Amino acid sequence: MGTQAIELSATERRLLDVYQRGLPLDPRPFARVADALGVSEQTVLDGLTRLQQAGVISRVGPVFRPNRVGVSTLAALAVPSERLDEVARTVSGYAEVNHNYEREHDYNLWFVVTARDARGLAQVLASIAAETGLEPLDLPMLEDYFIDLGFELQWT
Amino acid sequence: MDMNVTPHPLLNDPRGRALVAAIQGGLPLIARPYAAVARQIGVSERDVIRMIRELVDQGVIKRLGVVVRHHELGYDANAMVVWDVPDGQVAELGRRLGAFPFVTLCYRRPRRLPQWRYNLFTMIHGRDRGDVQRHIDALVAACGLDQVMHQVLFSTRRFKQRGAHYGIDVSAGPGDADGREA
């Protein structure tokens, strides 16, 4: 069983269940959400603000289809275990790196690089290789099979 | 790089790029967020709504709404499961796997032989490792994958997680928000 940091109100749960997609494109989107949930606009705004401050949601906004705005790639490094902290810090230090995870594998450091164009990506990977002395695997997305409807939460 | 996709025409337009820069980190949580974005980039509220609608309709924006952080909601475990699928079958299998509710990403990526043989990547979230492993077992059973070589890469540490920023240089959007798993 995982840990859940904060207790969520019924309205907050509904916001997470229903509004991972389809935020109204209306001048008062949160008032329209409030109408649908039968609460006030301020309740919706307060709930979303609290969820964002608690880190339960990262934002209310767009999820862009990969490689339609700028370009990105998934990269991996096989880092000797005694160097992992140091190399992870180096990689995280790049503004172009937006996710950086340790995973259980010989390739143990996995990160996503995003840039404005292919040349920008190549420069970041080359720079990481030069700085760490490790050659990254460059695994750009070729095809996306995932229809993102948001994550189906199971309330228990 | 996927050479089959090109940037949406709106993104060649300075206003379109300014819009993306302004909203990529999230909308302000105020009564009229689109009006605030409009003021920031110097267009009308109606233009902001129209441009976002165009990006949604054309699939550049996959969805517009609340972006959850799995870990903070108690989904503590995630694994990247990589599969070595015959090239002729990867699209069909990818579409099947991508439809399972616990699969949160499903991409084809290149092999890099000899170091890397796997060409289909799925991300699977669960409340704990057992939960994730049960999901993987369910995928294997449902899709007949016993003979398909795969590896499970559990994540053990998250060094960095935030929303993608695309190097689009316009005055910063509302916050350097964290993003979802990529």
CSV table of C-alpha atoms in Angstrom, one decimal:
chain,number,residue,atom,x,y,z
A,1,MET,CA,0.0,0.0,0.0
A,2,GLY,CA,1.4,3.4,-0.9
A,3,THR,CA,1.4,6.4,1.2
A,4,GLN,CA,-0.8,9.4,0.5
A,5,ALA,CA,0.5,12.6,1.9
A,6,ILE,CA,-2.7,14.5,2.3
A,7,GLU,CA,-6.4,13.7,2.9
A,8,LEU,CA,-8.4,14.8,-0.1
A,9,SER,CA,-11.9,16.3,0.0
A,10,ALA,CA,-14.7,14.9,-2.1
A,11,THR,CA,-14.4,17.8,-4.4
A,12,GLU,CA,-10.7,17.4,-4.8
A,13,ARG,CA,-11.1,13.8,-5.7
A,14,ARG,CA,-13.7,14.7,-8.3
A,15,LEU,CA,-11.4,17.2,-9.7
A,16,LEU,CA,-8.7,14.6,-10.1
A,17,ASP,CA,-11.2,12.0,-11.5
A,18,VAL,CA,-13.0,14.2,-14.0
A,19,TYR,CA,-10.7,17.1,-15.0
A,20,GLN,CA,-7.5,15.5,-16.1
A,21,ARG,CA,-8.8,16.4,-19.5
A,22,GLY,CA,-11.5,18.6,-20.9
A,23,LEU,CA,-10.8,21.8,-18.9
A,24,PRO,CA,-13.4,24.1,-20.5
A,25,LEU,CA,-12.2,26.6,-23.0
A,26,ASP,CA,-14.4,29.2,-21.6
A,27,PRO,CA,-13.4,32.6,-20.2
A,28,ARG,CA,-14.3,31.3,-16.7
A,29,PRO,CA,-13.2,27.6,-16.9
A,30,PHE,CA,-13.2,27.0,-13.2
A,31,ALA,CA,-16.8,28.4,-12.9
A,32,ARG,CA,-17.9,25.9,-15.5
A,33,VAL,CA,-16.1,23.1,-13.6
A,34,ALA,CA,-17.8,24.4,-10.4
A,35,ASP,CA,-21.2,24.3,-12.1
A,36,ALA,CA,-20.7,20.7,-13.1
A,37,LEU,CA,-19.6,19.6,-9.7
A,38,GLY,CA,-22.2,21.6,-7.8
A,39,VAL,CA,-19.8,23.8,-5.8
A,40,SER,CA,-18.6,27.4,-6.0
A,41,GLU,CA,-15.9,28.7,-8.3
A,42,GLN,CA,-13.9,29.6,-5.2
A,43,THR,CA,-14.1,26.1,-3.9
A,44,VAL,CA,-12.6,24.8,-7.1
A,45,LEU,CA,-9.8,27.4,-7.2
A,46,ASP,CA,-9.0,26.7,-3.5
A,47,GLY,CA,-9.0,23.0,-4.1
A,48,LEU,CA,-6.7,23.1,-7.1
A,49,THR,CA,-4.4,25.6,-5.4
A,50,ARG,CA,-4.1,23.3,-2.4
A,51,LEU,CA,-3.5,20.2,-4.6
A,52,GLN,CA,-0.8,22.1,-6.4
A,53,GLN,CA,0.9,23.4,-3.3
A,54,ALA,CA,0.8,19.8,-1.8
A,55,GLY,CA,2.5,18.5,-5.0
A,56,VAL,CA,-0.4,16.2,-5.8
A,57,ILE,CA,-0.8,17.9,-9.1
A,58,SER,CA,2.1,19.5,-11.0
A,59,ARG,CA,-0.1,21.9,-12.9
A,60,VAL,CA,-3.4,22.6,-14.5
A,61,GLY,CA,-2.7,23.0,-18.1
A,62,PRO,CA,-1.7,21.3,-21.3
A,63,VAL,CA,0.0,18.0,-22.0
A,64,PHE,CA,1.7,18.3,-25.3
A,65,ARG,CA,2.1,15.4,-27.7
A,66,PRO,CA,5.7,14.5,-27.8
A,67,ASN,CA,7.8,16.0,-30.5
A,68,ARG,CA,5.2,18.5,-31.7
A,69,VAL,CA,6.6,21.4,-29.7
A,70,GLY,CA,10.3,21.1,-29.6
A,71,VAL,CA,11.9,17.7,-29.6
A,72,SER,CA,12.9,15.2,-26.9
A,73,THR,CA,14.7,12.0,-26.3
A,74,LEU,CA,15.1,9.4,-23.6
A,75,ALA,CA,18.7,8.8,-22.7
A,76,ALA,CA,20.4,6.2,-20.5
A,77,LEU,CA,23.8,5.9,-18.9
A,78,ALA,CA,25.5,2.9,-17.4
A,79,VAL,CA,27.1,4.5,-14.4
A,80,PRO,CA,29.5,2.8,-12.0
A,81,SER,CA,27.6,2.6,-8.7
A,82,GLU,CA,30.2,4.7,-6.8
A,83,ARG,CA,29.8,7.5,-9.3
A,84,LEU,CA,26.0,7.5,-9.5
A,85,ASP,CA,25.3,10.4,-7.2
A,86,GLU,CA,27.9,12.6,-8.8
A,87,VAL,CA,26.7,11.8,-12.4
A,88,ALA,CA,23.1,12.1,-11.5
A,89,ARG,CA,23.8,15.6,-10.1
A,90,THR,CA,25.6,16.5,-13.3
A,91,VAL,CA,22.8,15.3,-15.5
A,92,SER,CA,20.1,17.0,-13.3
A,93,GLY,CA,22.0,20.2,-13.6
A,94,TYR,CA,21.1,20.6,-17.3
A,95,ALA,CA,18.0,22.8,-17.7
A,96,GLU,CA,17.1,20.6,-20.8
A,97,VAL,CA,16.8,17.5,-18.5
A,98,ASN,CA,13.3,17.3,-17.1
A,99,HIS,CA,13.2,13.8,-15.7
A,100,ASN,CA,16.1,11.9,-14.2
A,101,TYR,CA,15.6,8.5,-12.5
A,102,GLU,CA,17.8,5.7,-11.1
A,103,ARG,CA,16.5,2.4,-12.4
A,104,GLU,CA,17.5,-1.2,-11.6
A,105,HIS,CA,19.6,-2.2,-14.7
A,106,ASP,CA,23.2,-1.9,-15.9
A,107,TYR,CA,21.9,1.2,-17.6
A,108,ASN,CA,21.0,2.7,-14.3
A,109,LEU,CA,20.4,6.4,-15.0
A,110,TRP,CA,17.5,7.3,-17.3
A,111,PHE,CA,16.6,10.8,-18.2
A,112,VAL,CA,14.6,12.8,-20.7
A,113,VAL,CA,16.2,15.6,-22.7
A,114,THR,CA,14.0,18.3,-24.3
A,115,ALA,CA,15.2,21.0,-26.6
A,116,ARG,CA,14.0,23.3,-29.3
A,117,ASP,CA,15.4,21.2,-32.2
A,118,ALA,CA,17.5,18.1,-33.0
A,119,ARG,CA,20.7,20.1,-32.9
A,120,GLY,CA,20.0,21.3,-29.4
A,121,LEU,CA,19.4,17.7,-28.3
A,122,ALA,CA,22.6,16.4,-29.8
A,123,GLN,CA,24.6,19.2,-28.1
A,124,VAL,CA,23.2,18.3,-24.7
A,125,LEU,CA,24.0,14.6,-25.1
A,126,ALA,CA,27.5,15.3,-26.4
A,127,SER,CA,28.1,17.7,-23.5
A,128,ILE,CA,26.9,15.1,-21.0
A,129,ALA,CA,29.1,12.5,-22.6
A,130,ALA,CA,32.1,14.8,-22.4
A,131,GLU,CA,31.4,15.9,-18.8
A,132,THR,CA,30.8,12.3,-17.5
A,133,GLY,CA,33.1,10.3,-19.8
A,134,LEU,CA,30.1,8.0,-20.3
A,135,GLU,CA,28.4,7.4,-23.6
A,136,PRO,CA,24.6,7.8,-23.4
A,137,LEU,CA,22.1,5.6,-25.2
A,138,ASP,CA,19.9,7.9,-27.3
A,139,LEU,CA,16.4,6.4,-27.6
A,140,PRO,CA,14.1,9.0,-29.2
A,141,MET,CA,10.4,8.1,-29.5
A,142,LEU,CA,9.6,6.8,-32.9
A,143,GLU,CA,5.9,6.2,-32.4
A,144,ASP,CA,3.5,7.0,-29.6
A,145,TYR,CA,0.8,4.3,-28.9
A,146,PHE,CA,-0.6,5.9,-25.8
A,147,ILE,CA,-3.8,7.8,-25.9
A,148,ASP,CA,-3.5,10.0,-22.8
A,149,LEU,CA,-6.9,10.3,-21.1
A,150,GLY,CA,-5.3,11.0,-17.8
A,151,PHE,CA,-4.5,8.5,-15.0
A,152,GLU,CA,-7.3,6.3,-13.7
A,153,LEU,CA,-7.0,6.7,-9.9
A,154,GLN,CA,-8.2,3.9,-7.6
A,155,TRP,CA,-9.6,5.3,-4.4
A,156,THR,CA,-9.3,2.9,-1.6
B,1,MET,CA,14.0,11.6,-33.9
B,2,ASP,CA,10.6,11.1,-35.3
B,3,MET,CA,10.9,12.7,-38.7
B,4,ASN,CA,7.3,12.1,-39.5
B,5,VAL,CA,6.1,14.9,-37.3
B,6,THR,CA,6.5,18.5,-38.0
B,7,PRO,CA,5.7,21.4,-35.7
B,8,HIS,CA,2.2,22.7,-35.9
B,9,PRO,CA,2.0,25.9,-38.1
B,10,LEU,CA,0.9,27.9,-35.1
B,11,LEU,CA,4.3,27.2,-33.6
B,12,ASN,CA,6.1,29.0,-36.4
B,13,ASP,CA,4.1,32.0,-35.5
B,14,PRO,CA,5.6,34.2,-32.7
B,15,ARG,CA,2.2,34.5,-31.0
B,16,GLY,CA,1.8,30.7,-31.1
B,17,ARG,CA,5.3,30.2,-29.6
B,18,ALA,CA,4.6,32.8,-27.0
B,19,LEU,CA,1.4,31.0,-26.1
B,20,VAL,CA,3.2,27.7,-25.6
B,21,ALA,CA,5.8,29.4,-23.5
B,22,ALA,CA,3.2,31.0,-21.3
B,23,ILE,CA,1.1,27.8,-20.7
B,24,GLN,CA,3.6,25.0,-20.7
B,25,GLY,CA,4.2,25.4,-16.9
B,26,GLY,CA,0.4,25.5,-16.2
B,27,LEU,CA,-2.4,28.0,-16.2
B,28,PRO,CA,-2.7,30.5,-13.3
B,29,LEU,CA,-5.3,29.3,-10.8
B,30,ILE,CA,-7.5,32.4,-11.0
B,31,ALA,CA,-11.0,33.0,-12.3
B,32,ARG,CA,-10.0,34.1,-15.8
B,33,PRO,CA,-6.7,32.3,-16.5
B,34,TYR,CA,-6.9,32.7,-20.3
B,35,ALA,CA,-7.3,36.5,-19.9
B,36,ALA,CA,-4.1,36.5,-17.7
B,37,VAL,CA,-2.2,34.6,-20.4
B,38,ALA,CA,-3.6,37.0,-23.0
B,39,ARG,CA,-2.3,40.0,-21.1
B,40,GLN,CA,1.1,38.3,-20.7
B,41,ILE,CA,1.6,37.7,-24.4
B,42,GLY,CA,-0.3,40.7,-25.8
B,43,VAL,CA,-3.3,39.2,-27.5
B,44,SER,CA,-7.0,39.0,-26.6
B,45,GLU,CA,-8.5,36.4,-24.3
B,46,ARG,CA,-10.6,35.2,-27.3
B,47,ASP,CA,-7.4,34.6,-29.3
B,48,VAL,CA,-5.9,32.6,-26.5
B,49,ILE,CA,-8.9,30.4,-26.3
B,50,ARG,CA,-9.1,30.0,-30.0
B,51,MET,CA,-5.4,29.1,-30.3
B,52,ILE,CA,-5.6,26.5,-27.5
B,53,ARG,CA,-8.7,25.0,-29.0
B,54,GLU,CA,-6.8,24.7,-32.3
B,55,LEU,CA,-3.9,22.9,-30.6
B,56,VAL,CA,-6.3,20.6,-28.8
B,57,ASP,CA,-8.4,19.8,-31.9
B,58,GLN,CA,-5.3,19.0,-33.9
B,59,GLY,CA,-3.7,16.8,-31.3
B,60,VAL,CA,-0.7,19.0,-30.5
B,61,ILE,CA,-2.2,19.2,-27.0
B,62,LYS,CA,-3.2,15.7,-25.9
B,63,ARG,CA,-5.3,16.9,-23.1
B,64,LEU,CA,-5.9,20.1,-21.1
B,65,GLY,CA,-6.5,19.7,-17.4
B,66,VAL,CA,-5.1,18.6,-14.1
B,67,VAL,CA,-1.7,16.9,-14.4
B,68,VAL,CA,-1.3,14.5,-11.4
B,69,ARG,CA,1.9,13.4,-9.8
B,70,HIS,CA,1.6,9.7,-9.3
B,71,HIS,CA,4.0,9.3,-6.4
B,72,GLU,CA,2.3,12.0,-4.3
B,73,LEU,CA,-1.0,10.2,-4.8
B,74,GLY,CA,0.3,7.0,-3.3
B,75,TYR,CA,1.4,5.4,-6.5
B,76,ASP,CA,4.9,4.8,-5.1
B,77,ALA,CA,6.2,2.3,-7.6
B,78,ASN,CA,6.9,2.6,-11.2
B,79,ALA,CA,8.7,0.4,-13.7
B,80,MET,CA,9.7,0.9,-17.2
B,81,VAL,CA,9.1,-2.4,-18.9
B,82,VAL,CA,11.0,-2.8,-22.2
B,83,TRP,CA,10.0,-5.4,-24.8
B,84,ASP,CA,11.9,-6.9,-27.7
B,85,VAL,CA,9.1,-7.2,-30.3
B,86,PRO,CA,9.5,-8.2,-33.9
B,87,ASP,CA,9.4,-5.0,-35.9
B,88,GLY,CA,6.3,-6.1,-37.9
B,89,GLN,CA,4.3,-6.6,-34.7
B,90,VAL,CA,5.3,-3.6,-32.6
B,91,ALA,CA,2.6,-1.2,-33.7
B,92,GLU,CA,-0.3,-3.7,-33.1
B,93,LEU,CA,1.1,-4.7,-29.7
B,94,GLY,CA,1.9,-1.1,-28.8
B,95,ARG,CA,-1.7,-0.1,-29.3
B,96,ARG,CA,-2.9,-3.0,-27.2
B,97,LEU,CA,-0.5,-2.3,-24.3
B,98,GLY,CA,-1.2,1.4,-24.5
B,99,ALA,CA,-4.9,0.8,-23.8
B,100,PHE,CA,-4.4,-0.8,-20.3
B,101,PRO,CA,-5.3,1.7,-17.6
B,102,PHE,CA,-2.2,1.1,-15.6
B,103,VAL,CA,0.1,1.7,-18.6
B,104,THR,CA,1.0,5.4,-18.5
B,105,LEU,CA,3.2,5.6,-21.5
B,106,CYS,CA,3.8,3.3,-24.5
B,107,TYR,CA,6.3,4.2,-27.2
B,108,ARG,CA,8.3,2.6,-29.9
B,109,ARG,CA,12.0,3.5,-29.7
B,110,PRO,CA,15.0,2.4,-31.8
B,111,ARG,CA,17.2,-0.6,-30.9
B,112,ARG,CA,20.8,0.2,-30.3
B,113,LEU,CA,22.6,-3.0,-31.0
B,114,PRO,CA,24.6,-4.5,-29.5
B,115,GLN,CA,24.0,-2.6,-26.3
B,116,TRP,CA,20.2,-2.3,-26.4
B,117,ARG,CA,17.8,-4.7,-28.1
B,118,TYR,CA,14.4,-3.5,-26.8
B,119,ASN,CA,12.1,-1.5,-29.1
B,120,LEU,CA,8.8,-1.1,-27.2
B,121,PHE,CA,8.7,0.8,-23.9
B,122,THR,CA,5.8,0.9,-21.4
B,123,MET,CA,5.6,2.7,-18.2
B,124,ILE,CA,3.6,1.0,-15.5
B,125,HIS,CA,2.5,2.6,-12.2
B,126,GLY,CA,1.3,0.9,-9.1
B,127,ARG,CA,0.9,1.4,-5.4
B,128,ASP,CA,3.9,-0.8,-4.7
B,129,ARG,CA,6.2,-3.3,-6.5
B,130,GLY,CA,3.8,-6.2,-6.0
B,131,ASP,CA,1.1,-4.1,-7.6
B,132,VAL,CA,3.3,-3.3,-10.6
B,133,GLN,CA,4.4,-6.9,-11.0
B,134,ARG,CA,0.8,-8.1,-11.0
B,135,HIS,CA,0.1,-5.5,-13.8
B,136,ILE,CA,3.0,-6.9,-15.8
B,137,ASP,CA,1.8,-10.5,-15.3
B,138,ALA,CA,-1.6,-9.4,-16.4
B,139,LEU,CA,-0.2,-7.9,-19.6
B,140,VAL,CA,1.9,-11.0,-20.3
B,141,ALA,CA,-1.2,-13.2,-19.9
B,142,ALA,CA,-3.6,-11.0,-21.8
B,143,CYS,CA,-1.4,-10.4,-24.8
B,144,GLY,CA,0.4,-13.8,-24.9
B,145,LEU,CA,3.8,-12.3,-24.3
B,146,ASP,CA,5.4,-15.3,-22.6
B,147,GLN,CA,7.9,-15.7,-25.5
B,148,VAL,CA,8.6,-12.0,-25.8
B,149,MET,CA,11.9,-11.1,-24.2
B,150,HIS,CA,11.4,-8.2,-21.8
B,151,GLN,CA,13.0,-6.5,-18.8
B,152,VAL,CA,11.5,-4.7,-15.8
B,153,LEU,CA,13.4,-1.5,-14.7
B,154,PHE,CA,12.0,-0.4,-11.4
B,155,SER,CA,12.8,3.1,-10.5
B,156,THR,CA,14.6,3.4,-7.2
B,157,ARG,CA,15.3,7.1,-7.0
B,158,ARG,CA,13.9,10.2,-8.6
B,159,PHE,CA,16.6,12.8,-9.0
B,160,LYS,CA,14.5,15.3,-11.0
B,161,GLN,CA,11.0,15.6,-12.3
B,162,ARG,CA,9.4,18.6,-13.8
B,163,GLY,CA,7.3,19.6,-16.8
B,164,ALA,CA,9.0,19.8,-20.1
B,165,HIS,CA,10.3,23.2,-21.1
B,166,TYR,CA,10.9,23.5,-24.8
B,167,GLY,CA,13.6,26.2,-24.8
B,168,ILE,CA,11.0,28.6,-26.1
B,169,ASP,CA,12.4,31.8,-24.9
B,170,VAL,CA,9.5,34.1,-23.9
B,171,SER,CA,9.1,35.6,-20.5
B,172,ALA,CA,8.5,32.7,-18.1
B,173,GLY,CA,5.2,31.0,-17.7
B,174,PRO,CA,3.4,30.8,-14.3
B,175,GLY,CA,5.8,28.7,-12.4
B,176,ASP,CA,8.4,26.1,-13.0
B,177,ALA,CA,6.0,23.3,-12.2
B,178,ASP,CA,6.8,19.7,-11.8
B,179,GLY,CA,5.6,17.4,-14.6
B,180,ARG,CA,4.5,13.9,-15.1
B,181,GLU,CA,6.5,10.9,-15.9
B,182,ALA,CA,7.9,10.9,-19.4
